[in-house]
CSV table of C-alpha atoms in Angstrom, one decimal:
chain,number,residue,atom,x,y,z
H,1,MET,CA,172.1,149.6,-21.9
H,2,ALA,CA,169.2,151.8,-21.1
H,3,ILE,CA,166.7,150.2,-18.6
H,4,LEU,CA,163.8,152.0,-20.2
H,5,GLU,CA,163.5,153.4,-23.7
H,6,VAL,CA,160.4,155.2,-24.8
H,7,LYS,CA,160.2,155.8,-28.5
H,8,ASN,CA,157.9,158.3,-30.2
H,9,ILE,CA,154.8,157.7,-28.1
H,10,TYR,CA,151.5,159.2,-29.3
H,11,LYS,CA,148.2,159.1,-27.6
H,12,SER,CA,144.8,160.4,-28.6
H,13,PHE,CA,141.5,160.4,-26.8
H,14,GLY,CA,139.0,160.7,-29.7
H,15,ASP,CA,140.1,163.8,-31.6
H,16,VAL,CA,142.2,165.1,-28.8
H,17,GLU,CA,145.9,164.4,-29.2
H,18,VAL,CA,147.4,164.3,-25.7
H,19,LEU,CA,150.9,163.0,-26.4
H,20,LYS,CA,152.6,164.1,-29.6
H,21,GLY,CA,155.7,162.0,-30.0
H,22,ILE,CA,157.4,161.5,-26.7
H,23,SER,CA,160.9,159.9,-26.7
H,24,PHE,CA,163.4,159.5,-23.9
H,25,SER,CA,165.5,156.8,-22.3
H,26,MET,CA,166.8,156.2,-18.8
H,27,GLU,CA,169.6,154.3,-17.1
H,28,ARG,CA,169.4,151.9,-14.2
H,29,GLY,CA,169.4,153.8,-10.9
H,30,GLU,CA,168.4,157.1,-12.5
H,31,ILE,CA,165.7,159.3,-11.1
H,32,ILE,CA,163.6,161.3,-13.4
H,33,ALA,CA,161.1,164.0,-12.3
H,34,VAL,CA,158.5,164.8,-14.9
H,35,LEU,CA,157.2,168.4,-14.5
H,36,GLY,CA,154.6,170.3,-16.5
H,37,SER,CA,151.4,172.2,-16.1
H,38,SER,CA,148.0,170.4,-15.8
H,39,GLY,CA,147.0,169.0,-19.2
H,40,SER,CA,150.5,168.8,-20.5
H,41,GLY,CA,150.2,165.0,-20.8
H,42,LYS,CA,152.6,163.9,-18.0
H,43,THR,CA,150.1,161.6,-16.2
H,44,THR,CA,148.9,160.2,-19.6
H,45,LEU,CA,152.5,159.4,-20.4
H,46,LEU,CA,152.9,157.5,-17.1
H,47,ARG,CA,149.7,155.6,-17.7
H,48,CYS,CA,150.7,154.6,-21.3
H,49,ILE,CA,154.0,153.2,-20.0
H,50,ASN,CA,152.2,151.3,-17.3
H,51,PHE,CA,149.6,149.8,-19.7
H,52,LEU,CA,146.7,151.7,-18.1
H,53,GLU,CA,146.2,153.4,-21.5
H,54,ARG,CA,147.1,152.0,-24.8
H,55,ALA,CA,149.3,154.4,-26.8
H,56,THR,CA,148.2,155.1,-30.3
H,57,LYS,CA,151.7,155.0,-31.8
H,58,GLY,CA,155.2,154.2,-30.6
H,59,GLU,CA,157.3,151.6,-28.8
H,60,ILE,CA,158.6,151.0,-25.3
H,61,TYR,CA,161.7,148.9,-24.4
H,62,VAL,CA,162.8,147.5,-21.1
H,63,ASP,CA,166.4,146.3,-20.9
H,64,GLY,CA,166.3,146.3,-24.7
H,65,ASN,CA,163.3,144.0,-24.9
H,66,CYS,CA,160.2,145.4,-26.6
H,67,ILE,CA,157.4,145.5,-24.1
H,68,PHE,CA,155.0,147.6,-26.1
H,69,ASP,CA,154.6,148.2,-29.8
H,70,ALA,CA,151.4,150.0,-31.0
H,71,GLU,CA,151.5,147.9,-34.2
H,72,GLU,CA,151.6,144.6,-32.3
H,73,GLY,CA,148.5,142.4,-32.1
H,74,ARG,CA,147.1,140.8,-29.0
H,75,VAL,CA,149.5,139.6,-26.4
H,76,SER,CA,148.8,136.6,-24.2
H,77,THR,CA,147.6,137.3,-20.6
H,78,ALA,CA,150.7,135.7,-19.1
H,79,GLU,CA,153.0,137.7,-21.3
H,80,MET,CA,151.1,140.9,-20.6
H,81,ARG,CA,151.4,140.3,-16.8
H,82,ALA,CA,155.2,139.6,-17.1
H,83,ARG,CA,155.6,142.9,-18.9
H,84,GLN,CA,153.4,144.7,-16.4
H,85,LEU,CA,155.6,143.5,-13.5
H,86,ASN,CA,158.6,145.4,-14.9
H,87,PHE,CA,156.9,148.4,-13.3
H,88,GLY,CA,155.5,149.4,-10.0
H,89,LEU,CA,153.1,152.4,-9.8
H,90,VAL,CA,152.1,154.6,-6.9
H,91,PHE,CA,148.8,156.3,-7.5
H,92,GLN,CA,147.9,159.8,-6.6
H,93,SER,CA,144.8,158.5,-4.7
H,94,PHE,CA,146.6,155.5,-3.2
H,95,ASN,CA,144.0,153.0,-4.5
H,96,LEU,CA,144.5,150.6,-1.6
H,97,PHE,CA,142.1,147.7,-1.3
H,98,PRO,CA,139.7,148.7,1.5
H,99,GLN,CA,138.7,145.2,2.6
H,100,TYR,CA,142.2,144.1,3.2
H,101,THR,CA,144.6,145.1,6.0
H,102,ALA,CA,147.8,147.0,5.2
H,103,LEU,CA,149.7,143.7,5.3
H,104,GLU,CA,147.2,141.9,3.1
H,105,ASN,CA,147.3,144.8,0.6
H,106,LEU,CA,151.0,143.9,0.1
H,107,THR,CA,150.7,140.1,0.2
H,108,LEU,CA,147.6,139.7,-2.1
H,109,ALA,CA,149.3,139.9,-5.5
H,110,ALA,CA,152.4,138.1,-4.2
H,111,ARG,CA,150.4,135.1,-2.9
H,112,LEU,CA,148.4,134.9,-6.2
H,113,GLN,CA,151.6,134.7,-8.1
H,114,ALA,CA,153.2,132.2,-5.8
H,115,LYS,CA,150.2,129.9,-6.1
H,116,GLU,CA,150.9,129.6,-9.8
H,117,LYS,CA,154.4,128.3,-9.3
H,118,PRO,CA,154.8,124.5,-9.6
H,119,ASP,CA,156.6,124.1,-6.3
H,120,PHE,CA,153.9,126.0,-4.3
H,121,LYS,CA,152.1,123.0,-2.9
H,122,LYS,CA,155.3,121.4,-1.6
H,123,ASN,CA,156.7,124.5,0.1
H,124,LYS,CA,153.4,126.3,0.7
H,125,LYS,CA,154.1,127.2,4.4
H,126,LEU,CA,157.6,128.5,3.7
H,127,ILE,CA,156.6,130.5,0.7
H,128,LEU,CA,153.7,132.2,2.5
H,129,LYS,CA,155.9,132.9,5.5
H,130,ASN,CA,158.5,134.5,3.3
H,131,ILE,CA,155.8,136.7,1.6
H,132,ASN,CA,154.4,137.8,5.0
H,133,GLU,CA,157.9,138.5,6.3
H,134,ARG,CA,158.8,140.6,3.3
H,135,ALA,CA,155.6,142.5,3.5
H,136,ALA,CA,156.1,143.2,7.2
H,137,PHE,CA,159.7,144.2,6.5
H,138,LEU,CA,158.6,146.7,3.8
H,139,LEU,CA,155.9,148.2,6.0
H,140,GLY,CA,158.4,148.5,8.8
H,141,LYS,CA,160.7,150.4,6.5
H,142,MET,CA,157.8,152.8,6.0
H,143,GLY,CA,157.5,153.3,9.7
H,144,LEU,CA,154.3,151.3,9.8
H,145,GLU,CA,155.4,148.3,11.9
H,146,ASP,CA,152.5,148.8,14.3
H,147,LYS,CA,149.9,149.2,11.5
H,148,LEU,CA,150.2,145.8,9.8
H,149,ASP,CA,146.7,144.8,10.7
H,150,ALA,CA,145.1,148.1,10.2
H,151,TYR,CA,142.5,148.6,7.5
H,152,PRO,CA,143.0,151.5,5.1
H,153,CYS,CA,140.1,153.4,6.5
H,154,GLU,CA,141.9,153.4,9.9
H,155,LEU,CA,145.0,155.0,8.4
H,156,SER,CA,145.7,158.7,7.7
H,157,GLY,CA,146.3,159.8,4.1
H,158,GLY,CA,150.1,159.8,4.6
H,159,GLN,CA,150.0,156.3,6.1
H,160,GLN,CA,147.9,155.1,3.3
H,161,GLN,CA,150.3,156.5,0.7
H,162,ARG,CA,153.2,154.8,2.6
H,163,VAL,CA,151.3,151.5,2.4
H,164,SER,CA,150.8,152.0,-1.3
H,165,ILE,CA,154.5,152.7,-1.8
H,166,ALA,CA,155.4,149.5,0.1
H,167,ARG,CA,152.8,147.6,-2.0
H,168,ALA,CA,154.4,148.9,-5.2
H,169,LEU,CA,157.9,147.8,-3.9
H,170,MET,CA,156.6,144.3,-2.9
H,171,LEU,CA,157.0,142.8,-6.3
H,172,SER,CA,160.5,144.2,-6.8
H,173,PRO,CA,159.8,146.3,-10.0
H,174,LYS,CA,162.6,147.4,-12.2
H,175,ILE,CA,161.2,150.9,-12.3
H,176,LEU,CA,159.0,152.6,-9.8
H,177,PHE,CA,156.6,155.2,-11.0
H,178,PHE,CA,154.9,157.9,-8.9
H,179,ASP,CA,151.9,159.7,-10.3
H,180,GLU,CA,151.7,162.9,-8.3
H,181,PRO,CA,152.1,161.0,-5.0
H,182,THR,CA,151.6,164.0,-2.8
H,183,SER,CA,148.8,165.9,-4.6
H,184,ALA,CA,146.1,164.3,-2.4
H,185,LEU,CA,147.9,165.1,0.9
H,186,ASP,CA,148.3,168.0,3.3
H,187,PRO,CA,151.5,170.0,3.0
H,188,GLU,CA,153.0,168.6,6.3
H,189,ILE,CA,152.3,165.0,5.2
H,190,THR,CA,153.7,165.8,1.8
H,191,GLN,CA,157.1,166.2,3.4
H,192,GLU,CA,156.8,162.8,5.1
H,193,ILE,CA,156.2,161.1,1.7
H,194,LEU,CA,158.9,163.1,0.0
H,195,LYS,CA,161.3,161.9,2.7
H,196,ILE,CA,160.5,158.3,1.9
H,197,ILE,CA,161.1,158.9,-1.8
H,198,LYS,CA,164.4,160.5,-0.9
H,199,ARG,CA,165.4,157.4,1.0
H,200,LEU,CA,164.5,155.2,-2.0
H,201,ALA,CA,166.7,157.6,-4.1
H,202,ALA,CA,169.6,157.1,-1.7
H,203,ARG,CA,169.3,153.3,-2.4
H,204,HIS,CA,169.4,154.0,-6.1
H,205,VAL,CA,165.9,152.7,-6.9
H,206,THR,CA,165.1,153.6,-10.5
H,207,MET,CA,162.2,156.0,-10.4
H,208,ILE,CA,160.1,158.3,-12.6
H,209,ILE,CA,158.2,160.8,-10.5
H,210,VAL,CA,155.4,163.0,-11.9
H,211,THR,CA,155.2,165.9,-9.5
H,212,HIS,CA,154.4,169.5,-8.9
H,213,GLU,CA,157.0,169.8,-6.1
H,214,ILE,CA,159.7,171.7,-8.0
H,215,GLU,CA,162.0,172.0,-4.9
H,216,PHE,CA,161.8,168.3,-4.4
H,217,ALA,CA,162.5,167.6,-8.0
H,218,ARG,CA,165.5,169.7,-7.8
H,219,ASN,CA,166.9,168.0,-4.7
H,220,VAL,CA,166.1,164.4,-5.6
H,221,ALA,CA,166.0,164.0,-9.4
H,222,ASP,CA,169.1,163.3,-11.5
H,223,ARG,CA,167.1,164.6,-14.5
H,224,ILE,CA,164.0,166.6,-15.1
H,225,ILE,CA,161.8,166.2,-18.1
H,226,PHE,CA,159.5,169.2,-18.7
H,227,MET,CA,156.4,168.5,-20.7
H,228,ASN,CA,154.1,171.0,-22.4
H,229,ASP,CA,151.2,170.3,-24.7
H,230,GLY,CA,152.1,166.7,-25.3
H,231,ILE,CA,155.8,167.1,-26.1
H,232,VAL,CA,159.0,167.2,-24.1
H,233,ILE,CA,160.4,170.7,-24.2
H,234,GLU,CA,163.2,170.3,-21.7
H,235,ASP,CA,165.2,167.3,-20.7
H,236,GLY,CA,168.3,167.8,-18.6
H,237,THR,CA,169.8,168.1,-15.1
H,238,PRO,CA,167.9,170.0,-12.5
H,239,GLU,CA,170.4,172.8,-12.8
H,240,ASP,CA,169.8,173.1,-16.5
H,241,VAL,CA,166.1,172.9,-16.5
H,242,ILE,CA,165.3,174.9,-13.4
H,243,ASN,CA,168.1,177.4,-13.4
H,244,ASN,CA,168.6,177.9,-17.1
H,245,PRO,CA,165.4,176.8,-18.9
H,246,LYS,CA,165.7,177.1,-22.6
H,247,ASN,CA,162.0,177.4,-23.3
H,248,GLU,CA,159.8,180.4,-22.7
H,249,ARG,CA,157.0,178.0,-21.4
H,250,THR,CA,159.3,176.4,-18.9
H,251,ARG,CA,160.3,179.8,-17.5
H,252,ALA,CA,156.7,180.9,-17.3
H,253,PHE,CA,155.7,177.7,-15.5
H,254,LEU,CA,158.7,177.9,-13.1
H,255,SER,CA,158.2,181.5,-12.1
H,256,LYS,CA,154.5,180.8,-11.5
H,257,MET,CA,155.2,177.7,-9.3
H,258,MET,CA,158.2,179.2,-7.4
H,259,ASP,CA,156.7,182.4,-5.9
K,1,MET,CA,83.9,114.7,29.9
K,2,GLY,CA,81.3,116.1,27.6
K,3,SER,CA,82.8,119.6,27.8
K,4,LEU,CA,86.2,118.2,26.9
K,5,PHE,CA,84.8,116.6,23.8
K,6,GLU,CA,83.2,119.8,22.9
K,7,TYR,CA,86.5,121.5,23.5
K,8,PHE,CA,88.2,119.2,21.1
K,9,SER,CA,85.7,119.4,18.4
K,10,ALA,CA,85.8,123.2,18.6
K,11,PHE,CA,89.6,123.0,18.6
K,12,GLY,CA,89.9,120.4,15.9
K,13,PRO,CA,88.9,122.4,12.7
K,14,ASN,CA,91.0,125.4,13.7
K,15,ALA,CA,94.0,123.2,14.4
K,16,ALA,CA,93.4,121.7,11.0
K,17,ARG,CA,93.3,125.2,9.5
K,18,TRP,CA,96.5,126.2,11.2
K,19,ALA,CA,98.1,123.1,9.9
K,20,SER,CA,96.9,123.9,6.4
K,21,LEU,CA,98.4,127.4,6.7
K,22,PHE,CA,101.7,126.0,7.7
K,23,GLU,CA,101.6,123.6,4.9
K,24,GLY,CA,100.8,126.4,2.5
K,25,PHE,CA,103.6,128.6,3.8
K,26,GLY,CA,106.0,125.7,3.3
K,27,GLN,CA,105.3,126.1,-0.4
K,28,ASN,CA,106.0,129.8,-0.2
K,29,LEU,CA,109.3,129.1,1.6
K,30,LEU,CA,110.3,126.5,-1.0
K,31,LEU,CA,109.6,129.0,-3.8
K,32,PHE,CA,111.5,131.7,-1.9
K,33,PHE,CA,114.7,129.7,-1.4
K,34,VAL,CA,114.7,128.1,-4.8
K,35,THR,CA,114.3,131.5,-6.4
K,36,LEU,CA,117.2,133.0,-4.3
K,37,ILE,CA,119.5,130.1,-5.1
K,38,THR,CA,118.9,130.3,-8.8
K,39,ALA,CA,118.3,134.0,-9.3
K,40,ILE,CA,121.5,135.1,-7.5
K,41,PRO,CA,123.9,133.4,-9.9
K,42,ILE,CA,121.7,133.9,-13.0
K,43,GLY,CA,121.5,137.6,-12.2
K,44,LEU,CA,125.3,137.7,-12.3
K,45,VAL,CA,125.3,136.2,-15.7
K,46,ILE,CA,122.8,138.7,-16.9
K,47,THR,CA,124.9,141.5,-15.4
K,48,TYR,CA,128.0,140.2,-17.3
K,49,CYS,CA,126.0,140.3,-20.6
K,50,SER,CA,124.5,143.7,-19.8
K,51,MET,CA,128.0,145.1,-19.2
K,52,SER,CA,129.6,143.3,-22.2
K,53,ARG,CA,131.5,145.4,-24.7
K,54,PHE,CA,130.1,143.1,-27.4
K,55,LYS,CA,127.2,145.3,-28.4
K,56,PRO,CA,124.7,142.7,-29.7
K,57,LEU,CA,125.0,140.7,-26.5
K,58,MET,CA,124.7,143.9,-24.4
K,59,LEU,CA,121.6,145.0,-26.2
K,60,LEU,CA,120.0,141.6,-26.1
K,61,SER,CA,120.6,141.4,-22.4
K,62,ARG,CA,119.2,144.9,-21.7
K,63,THR,CA,116.2,144.2,-23.8
K,64,PHE,CA,115.5,141.1,-21.9
K,65,VAL,CA,115.8,142.9,-18.6
K,66,TRP,CA,113.5,145.6,-19.9
K,67,ILE,CA,110.8,143.0,-20.9
K,68,ILE,CA,111.1,141.2,-17.6
K,69,ARG,CA,111.0,144.3,-15.5
K,70,GLY,CA,108.4,145.9,-17.8
K,71,THR,CA,105.7,143.2,-17.5
K,72,PRO,CA,103.8,142.0,-14.5
K,73,LEU,CA,105.2,138.9,-12.7
K,74,MET,CA,101.6,137.5,-12.7
K,75,LEU,CA,101.6,137.6,-16.5
K,76,GLN,CA,105.0,135.9,-16.6
K,77,LEU,CA,103.6,133.2,-14.4
K,78,PHE,CA,100.8,132.6,-16.9
K,79,VAL,CA,103.2,132.6,-19.8
K,80,VAL,CA,105.5,130.0,-18.2
K,81,TRP,CA,102.6,127.8,-17.2
K,82,PHE,CA,100.5,127.9,-20.3
K,83,VAL,CA,102.7,128.9,-23.3
K,84,PRO,CA,105.0,125.9,-23.6
K,85,GLY,CA,101.9,123.6,-23.7
K,86,LEU,CA,100.0,125.8,-26.2
K,87,LEU,CA,102.9,126.3,-28.6
K,88,PHE,CA,105.1,123.3,-28.3
K,89,ASP,CA,102.9,120.7,-26.6
K,90,VAL,CA,105.5,120.6,-23.8
K,91,HIS,CA,103.8,120.5,-20.4
K,92,MET,CA,105.3,121.8,-17.2
K,93,LYS,CA,106.1,119.1,-14.8
K,94,SER,CA,104.1,120.8,-12.0
K,95,ARG,CA,102.6,124.2,-11.2
K,96,MET,CA,105.4,124.7,-8.7
K,97,THR,CA,108.1,124.1,-11.3
K,98,ALA,CA,106.5,126.8,-13.5
K,99,ALA,CA,106.4,129.2,-10.6
K,100,MET,CA,110.0,128.5,-9.8
K,101,ILE,CA,111.1,129.2,-13.4
K,102,ALA,CA,109.0,132.4,-13.6
K,103,PHE,CA,110.2,133.7,-10.3
K,104,SER,CA,113.9,132.9,-11.0
K,105,ILE,CA,113.9,134.7,-14.3
K,106,ASN,CA,112.0,137.7,-12.9
K,107,TYR,CA,114.2,138.1,-9.8
K,108,ALA,CA,117.4,137.5,-11.8
K,109,ALA,CA,116.6,140.5,-14.0
K,110,TYR,CA,116.1,142.7,-10.9
K,111,PHE,CA,119.2,141.4,-9.2
K,112,SER,CA,121.3,141.9,-12.4
K,113,GLU,CA,120.5,145.6,-12.3
K,114,ILE,CA,121.5,145.9,-8.6
K,115,TYR,CA,124.7,144.1,-9.3
K,116,ARG,CA,125.4,146.4,-12.3
K,117,GLY,CA,124.9,149.4,-10.1
K,118,GLY,CA,127.2,148.0,-7.5
K,119,ILE,CA,129.9,147.0,-9.9
K,120,GLU,CA,129.8,150.4,-11.7
K,121,SER,CA,130.1,152.2,-8.3
K,122,ILE,CA,133.6,150.7,-7.7
K,123,PRO,CA,136.2,153.3,-8.5
K,124,LYS,CA,138.3,152.6,-11.6
K,125,GLY,CA,141.4,152.9,-9.4
K,126,GLN,CA,140.7,149.6,-7.8
K,127,TYR,CA,140.9,147.8,-11.1
K,128,GLU,CA,144.0,149.7,-12.1
K,129,ALA,CA,145.8,149.0,-8.8
K,130,GLY,CA,145.1,145.3,-9.4
K,131,GLN,CA,146.3,145.4,-12.9
K,132,VAL,CA,149.6,147.1,-12.1
K,133,LEU,CA,150.2,144.4,-9.5
K,134,GLY,CA,150.0,141.8,-12.3
K,135,MET,CA,146.6,140.4,-11.3
K,136,THR,CA,144.4,138.9,-14.0
K,137,LYS,CA,141.0,140.4,-14.7
K,138,ALA,CA,139.3,137.5,-12.9
K,139,GLN,CA,141.6,137.9,-9.9
K,140,VAL,CA,140.8,141.6,-9.7
K,141,PHE,CA,137.1,140.9,-9.9
K,142,PHE,CA,136.9,138.0,-7.3
K,143,ARG,CA,139.7,139.2,-4.9
K,144,VAL,CA,139.3,142.9,-5.0
K,145,VAL,CA,136.0,144.1,-6.5
K,146,LEU,CA,133.4,141.5,-5.5
K,147,MET,CA,133.7,142.0,-1.7
K,148,GLN,CA,133.2,145.7,-2.1
K,149,VAL,CA,130.2,145.1,-4.4
K,150,ILE,CA,128.6,142.8,-1.9
K,151,LYS,CA,129.0,145.4,0.8
K,152,ARG,CA,127.4,148.1,-1.4
K,153,ILE,CA,124.5,146.0,-2.5
K,154,THR,CA,123.5,144.4,0.8
K,155,ALA,CA,120.8,147.0,1.5
K,156,PRO,CA,119.1,147.0,-1.9
K,157,MET,CA,119.3,143.2,-2.1
K,158,GLY,CA,117.7,143.0,1.3
K,159,ASN,CA,114.8,145.0,-0.1
K,160,GLU,CA,114.4,142.5,-2.9
K,161,PHE,CA,114.5,139.6,-0.5
K,162,MET,CA,111.6,141.1,1.5
K,163,THR,CA,109.6,141.7,-1.7
K,164,LEU,CA,110.3,138.2,-2.8
K,165,VAL,CA,108.9,136.7,0.5
K,166,LYS,CA,105.6,138.4,-0.2
K,167,ASP,CA,105.6,137.9,-4.0
K,168,THR,CA,105.7,134.2,-3.6
K,169,SER,CA,101.9,134.4,-2.8
K,170,LEU,CA,101.5,135.4,-6.5
K,171,ALA,CA,102.1,131.8,-7.4
K,172,ARG,CA,98.5,131.3,-6.3
K,173,THR,CA,97.4,132.7,-9.7
K,174,ILE,CA,98.5,129.5,-11.4
K,175,ALA,CA,97.0,127.5,-8.5
K,176,VAL,CA,100.2,126.6,-6.5
K,177,ALA,CA,98.8,125.6,-3.1
K,178,GLU,CA,100.6,128.4,-1.2
K,179,ILE,CA,99.4,130.0,2.0
K,180,LEU,CA,96.9,132.5,0.6
K,181,MET,CA,95.3,129.8,-1.5
K,182,SER,CA,94.9,127.7,1.6
K,183,ALA,CA,93.4,130.6,3.5
K,184,GLU,CA,91.1,131.6,0.7
K,185,ARG,CA,89.6,128.1,0.8
K,186,PHE,CA,88.4,128.7,4.3
K,187,THR,CA,86.7,132.0,3.5
K,188,LYS,CA,84.4,129.9,1.3
K,189,GLN,CA,83.4,128.0,4.4
K,190,GLY,CA,82.7,131.3,6.0
K,191,VAL,CA,85.8,131.3,8.2
K,192,ILE,CA,87.6,134.6,7.5
K,193,TRP,CA,90.4,134.7,10.2
K,194,PRO,CA,92.9,132.4,8.4
K,195,LEU,CA,93.2,135.0,5.7
K,196,PHE,CA,94.4,137.5,8.2
K,197,ALA,CA,96.5,135.0,10.0
K,198,THR,CA,98.6,134.6,6.9
K,199,ALA,CA,100.1,138.0,7.7
K,200,LEU,CA,101.8,136.5,10.8
K,201,PHE,CA,103.7,134.1,8.6
K,202,PHE,CA,105.0,136.8,6.3
K,203,LEU,CA,105.8,139.1,9.2
K,204,ALA,CA,107.8,136.3,10.9
K,205,MET,CA,109.8,135.5,7.8
K,206,CYS,CA,110.5,139.1,7.1
K,207,GLY,CA,111.5,139.7,10.7
K,208,LEU,CA,114.0,136.8,10.5
K,209,LEU,CA,115.4,138.2,7.2
K,210,THR,CA,115.8,141.7,8.8
K,211,LEU,CA,117.8,140.2,11.6
K,212,LEU,CA,119.9,138.2,9.2
K,213,LEU,CA,120.6,141.2,7.0
K,214,ASN,CA,121.5,143.4,10.0
K,215,HIS,CA,123.9,140.7,11.0
K,216,ILE,CA,125.5,140.6,7.6
K,217,GLU,CA,125.8,144.4,7.4
K,218,LYS,CA,127.5,144.4,10.8
K,219,LYS,CA,129.9,141.7,9.7
K,220,LEU,CA,130.9,143.8,6.7
K,221,SER,CA,131.2,147.0,8.6
K,222,TYR,CA,134.9,146.4,9.5
K,223,TYR,CA,136.0,148.5,6.6
K,224,ASN,CA,134.7,151.5,4.6
K,225,VAL,CA,134.5,151.4,0.9
C-alpha cells in the first residue's frame, strides 16, 4: 500500500490559484525530488501536505488513512497533532529555536509529548534519559557530538541545518520532507547537507525533497516530479525526467539549470 | 548644653521633613509595584484581544487602547476617583485604590502595544517549526515564542518602568499623599528645599531600575534572536 497518497490538491491564495490539481502517490522507502522553477507551486505543495497551509480542495492519505480532506470540518487538537506527526519537515531557513541549545531543540517536543503519557510520572527519570540519549545520538550521527550544548547563534549555517535535520528525525516521522534545504547555504556547505541526505537515502528513509540541485536529484532520488504552474508535468525516474523530458517546459528549465 | 539644644531644634524640623518625604515616597513605591504587578498580566490579555481574529473583539480592544493612550492619565485619575460616585453612587474605598486602578489600566494599555510589537516581530517560521513538531499553540507560545518576546521587549519595557516611577507623582492630583504632595506642603511654610530633594528619591529608584534592567539584559544575552 502507498505510504502517501495525494489526491487532486488545489490551493488558492485569494484569486491566485497556485496548485491546480496535484495527485501522486509514493511507496515506503521511496525518495522523490520535486523540481520546478520558482512560483511553480512546489513549496506550497509541501506546505499543504504538512498542514502549514490548508488546501482548498483535495484529499491526502497516509497508509490508507485519510489525514486531510478539504471537505472535512474541524478536527480535534489531539487528532491534528497525531496527523502532523506522520511527517517531519526541514525548513529552508532552519527555524531552530534560538533560546535553546542544539540538544534542547531536539528534546523540547519529545519531552512535551512524553509528559502527556500516563506513565510519565512513574518513569520520569528513565524517559527523560532516553530522550536525551536519542537526541545526542542523532546529533552525533550528524557529526555534531561536540555541539550538543551550543546555541544556534554559535553554529554555522551548515551546522544549524544539520541540527534541524536531526530535530525532524527525532520524532521518527514516516515521511521526511525537505523544503529547499540548501538554498540558504554556501555552495561548499550545500555538499555537506546533501551528503547527509544521501546517507539517509542509503538507510531507506522515505523522503520528499524540494530542491534546485538537479545533479543531486538525479543521484539520490528514485523519482522526480517536475512541477510547472501548479500542475505536475513530469513524474518518472531521473533518467526519464532529466534525460528524456516529455515536456517543452521541462527541457527549457533543465537546459537553463544545467549550464 | 545650650548649643546642643539649639542644634536639635534646628535639626528636628528638617528630620521631620525628611521623614515625611520618605513616607510620601513609600506611597509612590506602593503605587509603582501594584501597577507593575497588575498591568503586566492585564496588558497580555489586552494584547490577546487586540490580536484576535474575532473582529469585534479586536476592534473593541484597539478602541480601548486608543482611548486610554489618547487621553491624559491625569484625566483618567479624575474619572476613576469621581465618576463612580457621581453616576452610580459607588465610592472608591480610598484615593490610593482609585490611583491604582487608573494607573493599572493606563499602563496595561501601553504594555499591550509593546507586547504586540514584540509578538509580531517573531518570525512565522518559529510557529511553523513548533507546529510540525506536534506542539500545541499554547506550547509554541509559552515554550518557544515568549522567551524571545521577553528578550525583544526588555528595552522598551524598561522605558515604561522609568516613566511609571515618575508618573506615580500624578496621583497627587486626586490628593494621594505621595512625595510631591508632602514636599509641596512645606513650600507653604516657606521651606522650598524638600521640593527639590524629591528628585533624589526618583533618581535613586530609576538608578536601581537601570541596574536591574542591565542585569536582565545581560542574563538574556546568551542567545541572539
